[in-house]
PDB file of C-alpha atoms in Angstrom:
ATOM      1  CA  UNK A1376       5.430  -1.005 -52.660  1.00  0.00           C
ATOM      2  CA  UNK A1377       4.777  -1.663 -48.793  1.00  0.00           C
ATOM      3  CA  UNK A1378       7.961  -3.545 -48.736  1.00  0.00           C
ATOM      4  CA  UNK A1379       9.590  -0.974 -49.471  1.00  0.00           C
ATOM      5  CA  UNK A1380       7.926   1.897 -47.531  1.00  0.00           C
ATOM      6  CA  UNK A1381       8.619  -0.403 -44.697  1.00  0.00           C
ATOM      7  CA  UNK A1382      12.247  -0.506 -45.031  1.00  0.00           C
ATOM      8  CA  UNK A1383      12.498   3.201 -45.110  1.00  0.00           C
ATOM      9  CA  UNK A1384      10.319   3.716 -41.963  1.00  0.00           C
ATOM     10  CA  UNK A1385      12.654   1.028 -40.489  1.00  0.00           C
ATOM     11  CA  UNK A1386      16.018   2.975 -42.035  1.00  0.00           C
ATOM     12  CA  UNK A1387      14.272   6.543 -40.907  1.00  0.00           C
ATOM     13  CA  UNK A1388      14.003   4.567 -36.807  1.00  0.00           C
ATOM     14  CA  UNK A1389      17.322   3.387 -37.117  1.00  0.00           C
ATOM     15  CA  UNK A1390      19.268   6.782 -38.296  1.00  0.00           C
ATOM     16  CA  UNK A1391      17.146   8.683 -35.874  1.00  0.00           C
ATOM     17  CA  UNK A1392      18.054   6.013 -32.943  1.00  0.00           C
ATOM     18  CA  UNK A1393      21.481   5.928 -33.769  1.00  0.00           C
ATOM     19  CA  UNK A1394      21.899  10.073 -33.443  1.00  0.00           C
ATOM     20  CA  UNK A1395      20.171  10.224 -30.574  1.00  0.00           C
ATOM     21  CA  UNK A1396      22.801   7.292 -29.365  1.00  0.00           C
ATOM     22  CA  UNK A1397      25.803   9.027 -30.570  1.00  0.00           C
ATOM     23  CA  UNK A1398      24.572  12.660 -29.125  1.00  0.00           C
ATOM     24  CA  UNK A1399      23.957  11.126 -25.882  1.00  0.00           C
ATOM     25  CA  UNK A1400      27.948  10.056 -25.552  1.00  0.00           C
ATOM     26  CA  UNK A1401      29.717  12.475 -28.086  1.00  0.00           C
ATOM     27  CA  UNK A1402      29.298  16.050 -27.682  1.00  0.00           C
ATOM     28  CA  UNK A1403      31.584  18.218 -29.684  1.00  0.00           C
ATOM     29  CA  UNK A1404      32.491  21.751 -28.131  1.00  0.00           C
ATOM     30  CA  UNK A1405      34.108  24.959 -29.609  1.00  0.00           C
ATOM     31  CA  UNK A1406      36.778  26.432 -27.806  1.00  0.00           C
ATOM     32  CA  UNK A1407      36.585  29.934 -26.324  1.00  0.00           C
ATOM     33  CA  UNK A1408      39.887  31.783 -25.402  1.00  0.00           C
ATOM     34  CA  UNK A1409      43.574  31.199 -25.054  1.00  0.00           C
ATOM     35  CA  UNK A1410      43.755  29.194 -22.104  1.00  0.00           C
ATOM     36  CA  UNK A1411      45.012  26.013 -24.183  1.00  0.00           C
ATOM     37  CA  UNK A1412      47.456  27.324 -26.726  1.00  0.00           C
ATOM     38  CA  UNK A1413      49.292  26.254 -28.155  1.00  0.00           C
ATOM     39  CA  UNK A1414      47.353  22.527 -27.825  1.00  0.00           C
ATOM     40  CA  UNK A1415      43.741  24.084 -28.936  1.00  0.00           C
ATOM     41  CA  UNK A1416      43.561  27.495 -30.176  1.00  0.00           C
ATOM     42  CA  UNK A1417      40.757  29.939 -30.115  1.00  0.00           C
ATOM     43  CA  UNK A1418      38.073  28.513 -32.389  1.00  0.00           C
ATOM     44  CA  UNK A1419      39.552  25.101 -32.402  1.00  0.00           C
ATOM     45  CA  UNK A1420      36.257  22.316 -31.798  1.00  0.00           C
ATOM     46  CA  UNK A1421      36.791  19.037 -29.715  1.00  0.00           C
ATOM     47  CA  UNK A1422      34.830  16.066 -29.375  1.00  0.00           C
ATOM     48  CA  UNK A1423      34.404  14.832 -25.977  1.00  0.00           C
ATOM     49  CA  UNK A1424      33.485  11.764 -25.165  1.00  0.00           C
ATOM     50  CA  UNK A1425      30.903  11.798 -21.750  1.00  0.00           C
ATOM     51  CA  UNK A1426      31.391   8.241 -20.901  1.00  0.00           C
ATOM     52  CA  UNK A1427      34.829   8.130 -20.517  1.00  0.00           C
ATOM     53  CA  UNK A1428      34.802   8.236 -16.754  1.00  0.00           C
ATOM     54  CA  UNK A1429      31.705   7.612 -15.280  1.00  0.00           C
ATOM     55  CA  UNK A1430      31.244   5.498 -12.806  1.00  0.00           C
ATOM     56  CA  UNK A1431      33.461   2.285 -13.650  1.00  0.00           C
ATOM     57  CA  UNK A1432      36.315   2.910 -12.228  1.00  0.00           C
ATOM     58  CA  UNK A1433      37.976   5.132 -15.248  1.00  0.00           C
ATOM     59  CA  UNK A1434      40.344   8.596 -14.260  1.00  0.00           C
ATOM     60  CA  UNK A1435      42.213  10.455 -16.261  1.00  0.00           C
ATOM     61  CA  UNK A1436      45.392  10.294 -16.709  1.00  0.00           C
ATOM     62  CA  UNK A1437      48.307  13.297 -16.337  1.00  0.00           C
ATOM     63  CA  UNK A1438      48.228  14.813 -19.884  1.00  0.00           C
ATOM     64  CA  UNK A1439      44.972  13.642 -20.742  1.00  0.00           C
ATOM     65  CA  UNK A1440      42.346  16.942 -21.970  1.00  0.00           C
ATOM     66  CA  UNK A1441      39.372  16.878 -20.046  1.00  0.00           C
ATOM     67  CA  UNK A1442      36.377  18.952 -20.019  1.00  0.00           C
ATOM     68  CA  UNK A1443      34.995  20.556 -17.094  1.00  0.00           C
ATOM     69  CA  UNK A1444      31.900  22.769 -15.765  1.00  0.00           C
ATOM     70  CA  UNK A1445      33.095  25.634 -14.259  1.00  0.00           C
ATOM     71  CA  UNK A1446      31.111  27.773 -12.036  1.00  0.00           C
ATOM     72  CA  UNK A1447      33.163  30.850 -12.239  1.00  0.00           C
ATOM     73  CA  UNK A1448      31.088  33.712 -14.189  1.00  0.00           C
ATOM     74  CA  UNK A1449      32.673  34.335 -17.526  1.00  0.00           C
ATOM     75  CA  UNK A1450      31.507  36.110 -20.774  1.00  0.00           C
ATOM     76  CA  UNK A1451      29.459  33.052 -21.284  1.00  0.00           C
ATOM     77  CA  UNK A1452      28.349  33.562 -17.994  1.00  0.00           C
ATOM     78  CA  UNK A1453      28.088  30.654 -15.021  1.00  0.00           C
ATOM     79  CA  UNK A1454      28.215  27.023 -15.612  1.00  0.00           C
ATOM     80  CA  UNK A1455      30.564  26.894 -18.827  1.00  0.00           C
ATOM     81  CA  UNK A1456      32.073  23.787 -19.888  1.00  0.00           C
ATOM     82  CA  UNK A1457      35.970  24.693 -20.073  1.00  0.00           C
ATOM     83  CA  UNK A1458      38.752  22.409 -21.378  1.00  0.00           C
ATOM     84  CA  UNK A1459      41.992  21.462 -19.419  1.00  0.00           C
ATOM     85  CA  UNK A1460      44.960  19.288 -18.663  1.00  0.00           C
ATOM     86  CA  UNK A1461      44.940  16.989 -15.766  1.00  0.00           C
ATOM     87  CA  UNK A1462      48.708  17.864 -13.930  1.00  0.00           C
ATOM     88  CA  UNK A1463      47.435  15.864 -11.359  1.00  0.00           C
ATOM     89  CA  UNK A1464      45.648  12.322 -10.799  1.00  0.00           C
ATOM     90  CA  UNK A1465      44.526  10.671  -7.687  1.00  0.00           C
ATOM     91  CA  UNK A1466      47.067  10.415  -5.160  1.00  0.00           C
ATOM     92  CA  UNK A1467      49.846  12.492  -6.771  1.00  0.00           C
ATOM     93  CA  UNK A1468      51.207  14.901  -5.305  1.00  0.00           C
ATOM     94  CA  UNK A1469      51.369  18.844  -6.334  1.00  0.00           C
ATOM     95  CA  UNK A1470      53.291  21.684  -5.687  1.00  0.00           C
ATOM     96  CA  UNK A1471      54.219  25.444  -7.074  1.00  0.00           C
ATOM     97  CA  UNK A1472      57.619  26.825  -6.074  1.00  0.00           C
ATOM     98  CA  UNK A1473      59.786  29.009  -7.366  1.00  0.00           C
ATOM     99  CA  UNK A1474      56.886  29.590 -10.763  1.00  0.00           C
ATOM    100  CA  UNK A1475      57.606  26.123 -10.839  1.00  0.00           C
ATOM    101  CA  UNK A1476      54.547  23.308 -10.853  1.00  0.00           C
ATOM    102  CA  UNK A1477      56.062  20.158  -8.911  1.00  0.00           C
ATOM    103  CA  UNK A1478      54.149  16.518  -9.753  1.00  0.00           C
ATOM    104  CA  UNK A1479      54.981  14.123  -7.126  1.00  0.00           C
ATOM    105  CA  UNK A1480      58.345  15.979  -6.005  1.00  0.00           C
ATOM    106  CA  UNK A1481      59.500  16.580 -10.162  1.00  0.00           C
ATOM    107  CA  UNK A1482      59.512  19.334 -12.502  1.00  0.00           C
ATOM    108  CA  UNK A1483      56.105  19.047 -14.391  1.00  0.00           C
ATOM    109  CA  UNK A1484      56.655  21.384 -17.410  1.00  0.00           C
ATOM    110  CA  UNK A1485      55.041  19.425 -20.050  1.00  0.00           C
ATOM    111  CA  UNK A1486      52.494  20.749 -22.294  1.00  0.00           C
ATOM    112  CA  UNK A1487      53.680  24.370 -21.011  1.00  0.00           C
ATOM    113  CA  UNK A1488      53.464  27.131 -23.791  1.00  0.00           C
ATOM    114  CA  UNK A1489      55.970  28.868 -21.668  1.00  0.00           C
ATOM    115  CA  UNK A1490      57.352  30.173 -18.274  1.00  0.00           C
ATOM    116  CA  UNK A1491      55.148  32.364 -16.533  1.00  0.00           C
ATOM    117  CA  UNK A1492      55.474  33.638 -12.996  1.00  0.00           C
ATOM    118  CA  UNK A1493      53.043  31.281 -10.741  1.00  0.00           C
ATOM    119  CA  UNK A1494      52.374  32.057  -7.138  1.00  0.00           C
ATOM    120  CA  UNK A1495      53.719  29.721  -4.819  1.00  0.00           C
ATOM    121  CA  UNK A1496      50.783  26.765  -3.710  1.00  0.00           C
ATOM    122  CA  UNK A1497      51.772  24.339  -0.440  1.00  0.00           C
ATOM    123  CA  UNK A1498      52.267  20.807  -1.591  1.00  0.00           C
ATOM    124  CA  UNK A1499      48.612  19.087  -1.828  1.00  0.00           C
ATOM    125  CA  UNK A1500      48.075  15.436  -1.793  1.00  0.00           C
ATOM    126  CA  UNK A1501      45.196  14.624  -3.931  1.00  0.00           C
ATOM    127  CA  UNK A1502      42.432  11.888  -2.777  1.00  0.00           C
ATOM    128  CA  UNK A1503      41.285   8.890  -4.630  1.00  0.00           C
ATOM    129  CA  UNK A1504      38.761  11.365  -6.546  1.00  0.00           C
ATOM    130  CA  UNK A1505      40.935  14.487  -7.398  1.00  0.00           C
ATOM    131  CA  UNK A1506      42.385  16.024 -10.017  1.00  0.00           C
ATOM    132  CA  UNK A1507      44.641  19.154 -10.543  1.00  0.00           C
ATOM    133  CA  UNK A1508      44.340  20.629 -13.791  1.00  0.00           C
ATOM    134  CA  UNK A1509      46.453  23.052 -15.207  1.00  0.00           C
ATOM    135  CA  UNK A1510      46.179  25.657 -18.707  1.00  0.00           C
ATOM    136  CA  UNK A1511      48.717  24.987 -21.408  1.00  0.00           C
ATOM    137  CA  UNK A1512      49.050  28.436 -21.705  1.00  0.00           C
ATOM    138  CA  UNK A1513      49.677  28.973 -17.872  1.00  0.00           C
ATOM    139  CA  UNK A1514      49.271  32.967 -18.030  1.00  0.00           C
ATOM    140  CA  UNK A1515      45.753  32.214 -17.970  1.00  0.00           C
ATOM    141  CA  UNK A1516      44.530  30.887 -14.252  1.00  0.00           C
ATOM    142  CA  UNK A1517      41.612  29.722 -14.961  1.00  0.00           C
ATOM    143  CA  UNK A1518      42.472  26.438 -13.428  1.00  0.00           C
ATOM    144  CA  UNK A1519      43.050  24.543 -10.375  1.00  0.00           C
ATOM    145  CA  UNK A1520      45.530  27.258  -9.420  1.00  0.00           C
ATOM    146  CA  UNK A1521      42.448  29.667  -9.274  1.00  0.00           C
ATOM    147  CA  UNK A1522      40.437  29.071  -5.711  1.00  0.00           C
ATOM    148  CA  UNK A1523      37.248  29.731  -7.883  1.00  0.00           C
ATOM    149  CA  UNK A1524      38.365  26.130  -9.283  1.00  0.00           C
ATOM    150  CA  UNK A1525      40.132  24.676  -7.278  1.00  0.00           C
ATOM    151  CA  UNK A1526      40.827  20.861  -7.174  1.00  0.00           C
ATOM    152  CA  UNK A1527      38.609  19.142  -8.814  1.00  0.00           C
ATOM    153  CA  UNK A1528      36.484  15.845  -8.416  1.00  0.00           C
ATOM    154  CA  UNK A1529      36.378  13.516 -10.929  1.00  0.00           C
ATOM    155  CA  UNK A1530      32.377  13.306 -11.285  1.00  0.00           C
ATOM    156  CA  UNK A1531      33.075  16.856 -12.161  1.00  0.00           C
ATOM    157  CA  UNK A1532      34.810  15.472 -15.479  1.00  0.00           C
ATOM    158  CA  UNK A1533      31.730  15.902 -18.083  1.00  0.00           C
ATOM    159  CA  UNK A1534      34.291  13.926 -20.041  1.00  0.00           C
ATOM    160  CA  UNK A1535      37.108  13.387 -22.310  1.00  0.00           C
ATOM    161  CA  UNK A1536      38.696  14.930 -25.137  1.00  0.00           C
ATOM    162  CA  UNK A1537      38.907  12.737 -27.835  1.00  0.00           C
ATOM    163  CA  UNK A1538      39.120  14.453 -31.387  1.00  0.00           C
ATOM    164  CA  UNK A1539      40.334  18.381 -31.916  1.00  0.00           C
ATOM    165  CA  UNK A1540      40.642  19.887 -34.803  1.00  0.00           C
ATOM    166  CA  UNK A1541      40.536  23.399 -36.489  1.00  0.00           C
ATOM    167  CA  UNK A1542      38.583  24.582 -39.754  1.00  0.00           C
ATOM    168  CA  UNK A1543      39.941  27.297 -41.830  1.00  0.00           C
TER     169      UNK A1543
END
């Protein structure tokens, strides 16, 4: 009888060590808005891994979906986590002409939900920590487009997206 009370005490530590282990590297987010569509729709949830660049080395990639805190006040009010593409890695170069968006001197139209007018942006080159990020659905500019954003540093990356999907 011991034995066995035991092993559950031991299986309770374990489950409750392993959530805590997964919470602190998973965190799994519900879209707000339209900013993404067509990739994530309003509603959609994401699981974002927060290890995925810290500290070793590791940036994202063009294409990749990061998450981001934003400190632009929003219905959710200041400090919202938002979730965007990277258009631009470290040392790439980016550029809007002509409601065009320009990665390293090419058309980047990837990922686009469709042509929307852009104001124009002087070519930036990025540093060894910056990104560009950009809204699939580019009517919205909340992105790096929008001063209040900006390019971004990678430590402000709270991670990647790993896993979307939609209920209902």
């Amino acid at each position: 009888m011991c034995r066995r009370a035991v092993i559950y005490v031991l299986a309770a530590v374990l489950g409750v060590a392993a959530a805590l282990a997964v919470t602190s590297v998973f965190t799994v987010m519900t879209v707000r808005g339209t900013g993404m569509e067509p990739s994530l729709t309003d509603g959609s949830s994401v699981l974002i891994n927060r290890l995925a660049y810290t500290g070793d080395g590791s940036v994202p990639d063009v294409g990749e979906l990061i998450a981001v805190r934003s400190y632009v006040y929003g219905e959710d009010g200041e400090g919202r986590i938002i979730v965007r593409r990277v258009a631009g890695a470290p040392g790439d170069t980016v550029e809007i002409r002509d409601n065009v968006f320009y990665l390293n001197g090419r058309p980047y139209e990837e990922y686009m939900k469709e042509p929307v007018h852009m104001d124009d942006m002087k070519r930036i080159k990025l540093g060894h920590d910056e990104l560009f990020v950009l809204s699939d659905n580019r009517k919205s500019s909340m992105d790096s487009r929008n001063e209040a954003i900006g390019v971004l540093k990678i430590e402000d990356c709270v991670g990647k997206v790993s896993l979307k999907w939609k209920l209902g």
